[in-house]
Coordinates of C-alpha atoms in Angstrom, one line a residue:
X1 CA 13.4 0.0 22.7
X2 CA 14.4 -3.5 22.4
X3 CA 14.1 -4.7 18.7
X4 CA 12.6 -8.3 17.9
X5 CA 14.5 -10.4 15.9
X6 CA 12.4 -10.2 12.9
X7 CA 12.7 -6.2 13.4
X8 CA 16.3 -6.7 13.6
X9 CA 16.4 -8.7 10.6
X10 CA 14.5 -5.9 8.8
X11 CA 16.4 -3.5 9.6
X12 CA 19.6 -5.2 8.7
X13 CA 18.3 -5.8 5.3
X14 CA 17.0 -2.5 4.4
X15 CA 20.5 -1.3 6.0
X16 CA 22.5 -3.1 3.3
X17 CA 19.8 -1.9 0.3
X18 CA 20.5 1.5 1.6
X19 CA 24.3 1.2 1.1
X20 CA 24.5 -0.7 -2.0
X21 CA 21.9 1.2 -3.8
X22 CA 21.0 5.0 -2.2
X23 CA 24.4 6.2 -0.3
X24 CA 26.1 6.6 -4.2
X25 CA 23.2 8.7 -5.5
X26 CA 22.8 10.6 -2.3
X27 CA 24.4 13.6 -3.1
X28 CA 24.1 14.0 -7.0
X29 CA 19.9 13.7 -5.9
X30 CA 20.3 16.5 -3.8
X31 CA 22.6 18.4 -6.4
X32 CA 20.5 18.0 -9.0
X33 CA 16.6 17.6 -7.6
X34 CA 15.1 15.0 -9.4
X35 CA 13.0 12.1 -8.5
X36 CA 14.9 9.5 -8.2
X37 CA 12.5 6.6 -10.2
X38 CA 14.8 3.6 -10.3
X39 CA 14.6 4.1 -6.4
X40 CA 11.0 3.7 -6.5
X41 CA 10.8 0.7 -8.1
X42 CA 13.5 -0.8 -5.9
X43 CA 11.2 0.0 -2.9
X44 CA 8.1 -1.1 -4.5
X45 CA 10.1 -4.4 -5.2
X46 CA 10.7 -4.7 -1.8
X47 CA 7.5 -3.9 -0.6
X48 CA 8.8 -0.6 0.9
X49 CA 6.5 2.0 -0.7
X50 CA 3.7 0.3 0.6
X51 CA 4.6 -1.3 3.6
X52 CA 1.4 -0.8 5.2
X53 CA -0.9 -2.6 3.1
X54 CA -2.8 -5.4 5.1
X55 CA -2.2 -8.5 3.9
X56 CA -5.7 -9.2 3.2
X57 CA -4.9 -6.3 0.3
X58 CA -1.9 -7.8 -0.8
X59 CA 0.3 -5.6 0.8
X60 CA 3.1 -6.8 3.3
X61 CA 0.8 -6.2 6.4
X62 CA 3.7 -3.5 8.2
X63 CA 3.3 -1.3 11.0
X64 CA 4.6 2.0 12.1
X65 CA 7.3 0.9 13.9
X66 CA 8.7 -1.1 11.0
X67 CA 7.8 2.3 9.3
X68 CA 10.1 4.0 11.4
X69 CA 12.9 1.4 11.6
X70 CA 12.8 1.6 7.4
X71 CA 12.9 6.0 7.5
X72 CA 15.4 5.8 9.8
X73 CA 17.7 3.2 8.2
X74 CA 17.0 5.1 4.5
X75 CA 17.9 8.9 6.4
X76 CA 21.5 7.7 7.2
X77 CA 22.0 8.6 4.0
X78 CA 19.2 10.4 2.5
X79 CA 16.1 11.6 4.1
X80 CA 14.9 12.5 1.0
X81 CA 14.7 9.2 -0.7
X82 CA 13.8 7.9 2.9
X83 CA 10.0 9.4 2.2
X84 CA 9.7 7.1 -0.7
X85 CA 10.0 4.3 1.9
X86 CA 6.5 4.3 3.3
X87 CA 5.3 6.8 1.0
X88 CA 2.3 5.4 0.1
X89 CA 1.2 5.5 4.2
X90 CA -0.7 8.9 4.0
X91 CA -2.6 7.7 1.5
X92 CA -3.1 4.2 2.7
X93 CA -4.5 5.5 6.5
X94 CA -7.3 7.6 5.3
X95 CA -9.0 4.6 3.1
X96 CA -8.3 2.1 6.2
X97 CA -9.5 4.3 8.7
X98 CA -12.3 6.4 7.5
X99 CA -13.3 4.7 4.1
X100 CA -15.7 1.6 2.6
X101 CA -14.6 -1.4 2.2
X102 CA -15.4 -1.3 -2.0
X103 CA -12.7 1.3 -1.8
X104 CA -10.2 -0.2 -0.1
X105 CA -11.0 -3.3 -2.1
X106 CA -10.9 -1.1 -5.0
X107 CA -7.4 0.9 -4.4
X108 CA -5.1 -0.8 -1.6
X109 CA -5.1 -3.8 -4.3
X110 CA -2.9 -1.5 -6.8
X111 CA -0.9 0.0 -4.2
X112 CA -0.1 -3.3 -2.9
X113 CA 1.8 -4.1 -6.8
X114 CA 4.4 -2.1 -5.9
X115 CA 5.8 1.1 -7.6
X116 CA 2.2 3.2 -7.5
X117 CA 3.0 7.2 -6.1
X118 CA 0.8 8.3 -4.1
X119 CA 0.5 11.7 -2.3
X120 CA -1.8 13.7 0.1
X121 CA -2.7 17.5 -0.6
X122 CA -3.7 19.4 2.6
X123 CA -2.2 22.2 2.5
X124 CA -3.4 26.0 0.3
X125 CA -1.9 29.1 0.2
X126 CA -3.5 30.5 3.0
X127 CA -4.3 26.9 5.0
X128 CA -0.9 25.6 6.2
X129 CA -1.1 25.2 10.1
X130 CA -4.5 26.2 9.7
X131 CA -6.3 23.0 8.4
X132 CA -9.9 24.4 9.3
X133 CA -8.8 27.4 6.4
X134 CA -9.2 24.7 3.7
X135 CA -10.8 26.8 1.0
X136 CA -10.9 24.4 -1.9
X137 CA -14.7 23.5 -2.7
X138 CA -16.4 20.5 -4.2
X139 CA -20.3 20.6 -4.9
X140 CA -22.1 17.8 -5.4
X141 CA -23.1 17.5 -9.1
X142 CA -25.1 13.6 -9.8
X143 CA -22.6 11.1 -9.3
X144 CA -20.2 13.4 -9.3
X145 CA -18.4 16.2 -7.2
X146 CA -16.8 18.9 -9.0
X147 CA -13.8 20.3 -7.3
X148 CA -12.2 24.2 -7.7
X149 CA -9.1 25.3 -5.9
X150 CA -5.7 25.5 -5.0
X151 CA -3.5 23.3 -3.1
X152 CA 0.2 23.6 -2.0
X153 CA 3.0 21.7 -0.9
X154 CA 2.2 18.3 -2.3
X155 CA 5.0 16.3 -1.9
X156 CA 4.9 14.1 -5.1
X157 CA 1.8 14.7 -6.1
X158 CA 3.4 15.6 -9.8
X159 CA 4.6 12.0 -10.3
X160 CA 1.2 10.4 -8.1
X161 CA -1.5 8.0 -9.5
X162 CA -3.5 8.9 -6.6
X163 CA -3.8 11.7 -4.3
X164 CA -5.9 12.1 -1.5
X165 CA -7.5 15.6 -1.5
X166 CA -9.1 18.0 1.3
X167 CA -12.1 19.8 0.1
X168 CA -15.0 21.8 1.7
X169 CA -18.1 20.3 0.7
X170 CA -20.2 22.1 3.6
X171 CA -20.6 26.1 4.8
X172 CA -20.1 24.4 8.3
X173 CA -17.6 26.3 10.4
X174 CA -14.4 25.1 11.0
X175 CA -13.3 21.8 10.0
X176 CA -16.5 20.2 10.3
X177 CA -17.4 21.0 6.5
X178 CA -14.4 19.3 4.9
X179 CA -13.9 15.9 2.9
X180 CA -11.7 13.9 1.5
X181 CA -12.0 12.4 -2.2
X182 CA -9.3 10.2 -4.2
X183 CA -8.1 11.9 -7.1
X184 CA -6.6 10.1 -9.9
X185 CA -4.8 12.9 -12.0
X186 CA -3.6 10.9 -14.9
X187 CA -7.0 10.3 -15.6
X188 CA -9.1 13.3 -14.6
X189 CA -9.5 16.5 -16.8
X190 CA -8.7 19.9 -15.1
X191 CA -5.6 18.9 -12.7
X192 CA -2.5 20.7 -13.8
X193 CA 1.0 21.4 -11.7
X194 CA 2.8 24.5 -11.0
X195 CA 6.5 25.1 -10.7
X196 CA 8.5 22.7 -8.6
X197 CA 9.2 24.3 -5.5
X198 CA 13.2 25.1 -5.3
X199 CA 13.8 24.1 -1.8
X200 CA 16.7 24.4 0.6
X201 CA 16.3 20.8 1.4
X202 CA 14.7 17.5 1.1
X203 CA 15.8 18.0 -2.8
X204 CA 14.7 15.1 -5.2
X205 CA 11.0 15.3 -3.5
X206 CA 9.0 17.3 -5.3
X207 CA 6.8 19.8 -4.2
X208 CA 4.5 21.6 -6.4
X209 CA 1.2 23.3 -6.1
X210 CA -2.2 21.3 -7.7
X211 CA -4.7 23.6 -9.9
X212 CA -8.1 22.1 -9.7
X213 CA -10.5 23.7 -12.2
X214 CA -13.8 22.1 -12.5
X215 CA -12.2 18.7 -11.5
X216 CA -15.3 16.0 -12.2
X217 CA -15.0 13.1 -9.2
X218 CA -17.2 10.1 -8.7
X219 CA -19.3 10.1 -5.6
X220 CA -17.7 6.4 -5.2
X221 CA -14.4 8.6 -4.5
X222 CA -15.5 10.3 -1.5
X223 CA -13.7 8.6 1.6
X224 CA -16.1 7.9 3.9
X225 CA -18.6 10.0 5.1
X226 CA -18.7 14.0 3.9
X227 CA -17.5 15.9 6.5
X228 CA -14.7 13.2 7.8
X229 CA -11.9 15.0 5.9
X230 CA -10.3 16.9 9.2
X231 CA -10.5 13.8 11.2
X232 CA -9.1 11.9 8.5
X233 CA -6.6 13.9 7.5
X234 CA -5.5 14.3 11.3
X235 CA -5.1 11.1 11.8
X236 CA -3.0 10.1 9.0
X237 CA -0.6 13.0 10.1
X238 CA -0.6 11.8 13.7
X239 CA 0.6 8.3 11.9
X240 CA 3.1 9.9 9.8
X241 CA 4.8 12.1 12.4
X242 CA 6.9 9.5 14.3
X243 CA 8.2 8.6 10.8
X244 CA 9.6 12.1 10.5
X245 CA 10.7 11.4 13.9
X246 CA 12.5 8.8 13.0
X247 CA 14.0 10.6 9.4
X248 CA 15.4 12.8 12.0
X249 CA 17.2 10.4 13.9
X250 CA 18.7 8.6 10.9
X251 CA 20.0 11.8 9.4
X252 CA 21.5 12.9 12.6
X253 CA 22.9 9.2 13.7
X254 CA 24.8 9.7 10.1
X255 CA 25.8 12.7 11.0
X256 CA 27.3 11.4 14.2
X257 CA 29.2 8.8 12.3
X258 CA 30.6 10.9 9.5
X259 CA 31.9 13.2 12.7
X260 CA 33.2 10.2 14.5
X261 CA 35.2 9.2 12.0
X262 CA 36.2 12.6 10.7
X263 CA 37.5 13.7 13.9
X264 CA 39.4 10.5 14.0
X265 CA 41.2 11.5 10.7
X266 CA 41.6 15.0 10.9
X267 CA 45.1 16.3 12.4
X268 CA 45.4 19.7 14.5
X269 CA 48.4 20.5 16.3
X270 CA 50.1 16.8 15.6
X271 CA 47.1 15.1 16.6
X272 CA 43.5 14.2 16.0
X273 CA 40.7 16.7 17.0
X274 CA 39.2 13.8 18.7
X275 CA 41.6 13.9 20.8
X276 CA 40.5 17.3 22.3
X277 CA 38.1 17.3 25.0
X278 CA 35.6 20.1 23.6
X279 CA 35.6 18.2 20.5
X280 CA 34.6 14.7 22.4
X281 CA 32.0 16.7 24.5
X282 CA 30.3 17.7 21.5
X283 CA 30.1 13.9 20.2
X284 CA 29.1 12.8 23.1
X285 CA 26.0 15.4 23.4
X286 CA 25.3 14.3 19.8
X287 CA 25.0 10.8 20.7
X288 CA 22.7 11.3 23.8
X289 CA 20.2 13.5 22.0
X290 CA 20.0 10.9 19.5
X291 CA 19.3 7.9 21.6
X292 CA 16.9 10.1 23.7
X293 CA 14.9 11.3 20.4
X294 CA 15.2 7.4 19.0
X295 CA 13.5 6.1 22.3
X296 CA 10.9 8.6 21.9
X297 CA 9.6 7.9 18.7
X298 CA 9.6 4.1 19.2
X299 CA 7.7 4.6 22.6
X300 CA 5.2 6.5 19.7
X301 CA 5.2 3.9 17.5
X302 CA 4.5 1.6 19.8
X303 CA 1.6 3.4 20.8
X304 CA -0.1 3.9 17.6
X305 CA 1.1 -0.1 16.7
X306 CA -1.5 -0.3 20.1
X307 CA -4.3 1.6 18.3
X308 CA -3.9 4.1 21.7
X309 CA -5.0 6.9 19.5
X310 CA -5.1 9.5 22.3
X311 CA -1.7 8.5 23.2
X312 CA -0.3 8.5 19.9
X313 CA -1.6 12.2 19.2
X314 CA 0.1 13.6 22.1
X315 CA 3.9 11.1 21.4
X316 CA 3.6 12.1 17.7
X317 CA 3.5 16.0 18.5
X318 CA 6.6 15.0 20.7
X319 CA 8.4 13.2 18.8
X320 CA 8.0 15.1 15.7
X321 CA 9.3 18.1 17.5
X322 CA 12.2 16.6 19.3
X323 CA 13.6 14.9 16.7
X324 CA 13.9 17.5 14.2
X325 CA 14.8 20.1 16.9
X326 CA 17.5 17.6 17.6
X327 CA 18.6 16.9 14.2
X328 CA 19.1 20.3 14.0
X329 CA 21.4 20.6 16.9
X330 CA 23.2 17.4 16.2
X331 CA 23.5 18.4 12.1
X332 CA 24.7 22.1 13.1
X333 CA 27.6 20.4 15.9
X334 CA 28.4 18.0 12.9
X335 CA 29.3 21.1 10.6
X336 CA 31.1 22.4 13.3
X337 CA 32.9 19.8 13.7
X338 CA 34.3 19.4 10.2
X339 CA 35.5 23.1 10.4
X340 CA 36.0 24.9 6.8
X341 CA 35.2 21.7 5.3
X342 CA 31.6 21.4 7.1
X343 CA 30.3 23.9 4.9
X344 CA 31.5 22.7 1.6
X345 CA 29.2 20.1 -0.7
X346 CA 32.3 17.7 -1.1
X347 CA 30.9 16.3 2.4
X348 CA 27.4 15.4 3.6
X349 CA 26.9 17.4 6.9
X350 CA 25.9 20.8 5.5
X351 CA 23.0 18.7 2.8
X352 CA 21.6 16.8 6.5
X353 CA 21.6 20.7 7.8
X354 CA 19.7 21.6 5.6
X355 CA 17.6 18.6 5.6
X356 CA 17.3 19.0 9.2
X357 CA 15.7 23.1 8.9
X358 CA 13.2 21.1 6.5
X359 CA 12.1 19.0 9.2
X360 CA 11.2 21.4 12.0
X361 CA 8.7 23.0 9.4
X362 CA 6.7 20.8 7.4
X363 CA 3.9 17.9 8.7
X364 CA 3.3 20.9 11.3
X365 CA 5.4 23.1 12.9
X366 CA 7.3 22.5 15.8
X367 CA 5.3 26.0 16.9
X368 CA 2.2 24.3 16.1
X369 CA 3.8 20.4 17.6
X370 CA 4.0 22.4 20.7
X371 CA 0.3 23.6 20.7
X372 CA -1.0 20.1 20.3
X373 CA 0.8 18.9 22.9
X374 CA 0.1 22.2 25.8
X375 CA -3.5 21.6 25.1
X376 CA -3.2 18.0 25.8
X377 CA -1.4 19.1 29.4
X378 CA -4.3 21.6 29.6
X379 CA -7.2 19.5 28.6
X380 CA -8.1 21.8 26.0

């Protein structure tokens, strides 16, 4: 994809925040798992966090490619602080897509200020993949829905003002009885956190499981319609996808670089490894599965800047699954390539391994990525 220049110029200047002010705190984040807050407020300084606030909001009126240009620029370093750019998006998409306009008058304002967390809890204990499974109920109650469940795998919904939340408000089958309703659990009795989930990567993004007992929400914070919660839901993931897409490319294009210019440096029998062909054949695969995944997820966000939805459902599976299947590849080759030391925390390949193992899990398998996209082929 060719860049504009106001692209370019965006991605220049989130390139030098990234060096100045995440590459030193990379690793001790990922030694030490904690949230890294002053990053936060950097980003929501910058308009990062919520880069896709309209403008008529108050927000800086992004779009998902300039969502993926920022998560890709961010992962060179650290795909875990690269979520905090953009977090705010899987919050954002549900209110623009299936909600009133008194609530997006009424949230997108705040998020807009900069520095508001936001999260999105899908996921239960037995409803992973399975999104239909969902078996967290809210019953209507006055002006009021009163929520009772379990949900897993929030990513930062510990430290969020606002989290949107799947609940089954219907005994319809399937998905068709599920809604979504915006908690706010710094104000609302009966929402407590579990343990922080020790994780092999991603580390300084929480994950933690949300107890909802007797949870009392105004009807003014169901999104939408009741019963819109799958579709909502689906599409914010289908938005979200190419930026994990993209996540993938960044951490693998800094793996690429870090191996570049190890193999440069390192000496083997009196001269560089990079001067041995199997060694250049493995960085030059590198660098064509990462230009091949890069154009693929900015063919996706191009379609989803379009508002092709159908397209966008069918690129995001793809480019989801590429990516991370090729970070994988690319981070693995990169340990490889630094030998005895590749494997040893006193470099960054083996943290964007296991970054990269992350990434071919969560926001849907790559099992389930490939589902989506043979029933598409099928017309399933």
């Amino acid at each position: 994809m060719q860049f504009t220049e106001e692209q370019i110029a965006f991605r220049d200047s989130v390139r030098k925040v990234v060096d100045k002010h995440v590459a030193p705190i990379a690793a001790e984040i990922d030694e030490t798992d904690r949230f890294p807050r002053e990053i936060v407020d950097l980003f929501g300084e910058l308009g990062l966090m919520q880069l896709w606030v309209p403008e008529r909001y108050g927000g800086p009126d992004g779009n998902l490619t300039m969502m993926c240009i920022a998560r890709e620029e961010v992962s060179r370093v650290s795909p875990a602080c690269a979520t905090i750019a953009g977090l705010n998006t899987m919050f954002i998409m549900p209110l623009l897509h299936f909600g009133t306009e008194e609530q997006r008058q009424r949230f997108l304002p705040e998020v807009a200020k900069g520095g508001v967390v936001t999260a999105i809890a899908i996921s239960e204990p037995q409803a992973g993949s399975d999104v239909s499974a969902i078996a967290t109920r809210a019953v209507r109650d006055g002006d009021s829905w009163v929520i009772n469940g379990r949900k897993q795998w929030c990513s930062y919904g510990v430290e969020a003002d606002f989290i949107v939340l799947m609940a089954r408000t219907s005994d319809a089958s399937g998905s068709a009885g599920i809604s979504a309703f915006v908690l706010e659990p710094k104000k609302m009795k009966g929402i407590t956190f579990g343990r922080h989930e020790r994780k092999m990567g991603w580390r300084g993004a929480p994950n933690t499981p949300i107890f909802l007992d007797d949870v009392r929400v105004p009807a003014g914070n169901l999104i939408g319609e009741e019963g819109n919660g799958f579709r909502a839901s689906m599409r914010a993931l289908d938005l979200n996808r190419p930026t994990i897409g993209a996540q993938c490319v960044g951490m693998a294009q800094g793996a690429l670089d870090a191996s570049v210019a190890y193999a440069k440096e390192r000496k083997q029998f009196k001269r560089s490894i990079a001067e041995f062909q199997g060694i250049q054949f493995m960085l030059a695969d590198m660098a064509i599965q990462i230009e091949a995944a890069r154009a693929l997820v900015y063919e996706c966000a191009q379609a989803g800047d379009a508002g092709d939805w159908k397209r966008l459902t069918y690129l995001a599976s793809m480019a989801k699954c590429f990516a991370s299947d090729m970070a994988m590849k690319v981070t693995t080759d990169a340990v490889q390539v630094f030998g005895g030391y590749g494997y040893t925390k006193d470099y960054p390949v083996e943290r964007w391994m296991r970054d990269a193992k992350l990434a071919q899990i969560f926001e849907g398998t790559n099992q389930i990525q490939r589902v989506v996209i043979a029933r598409d082929l099928l017309g399933a």
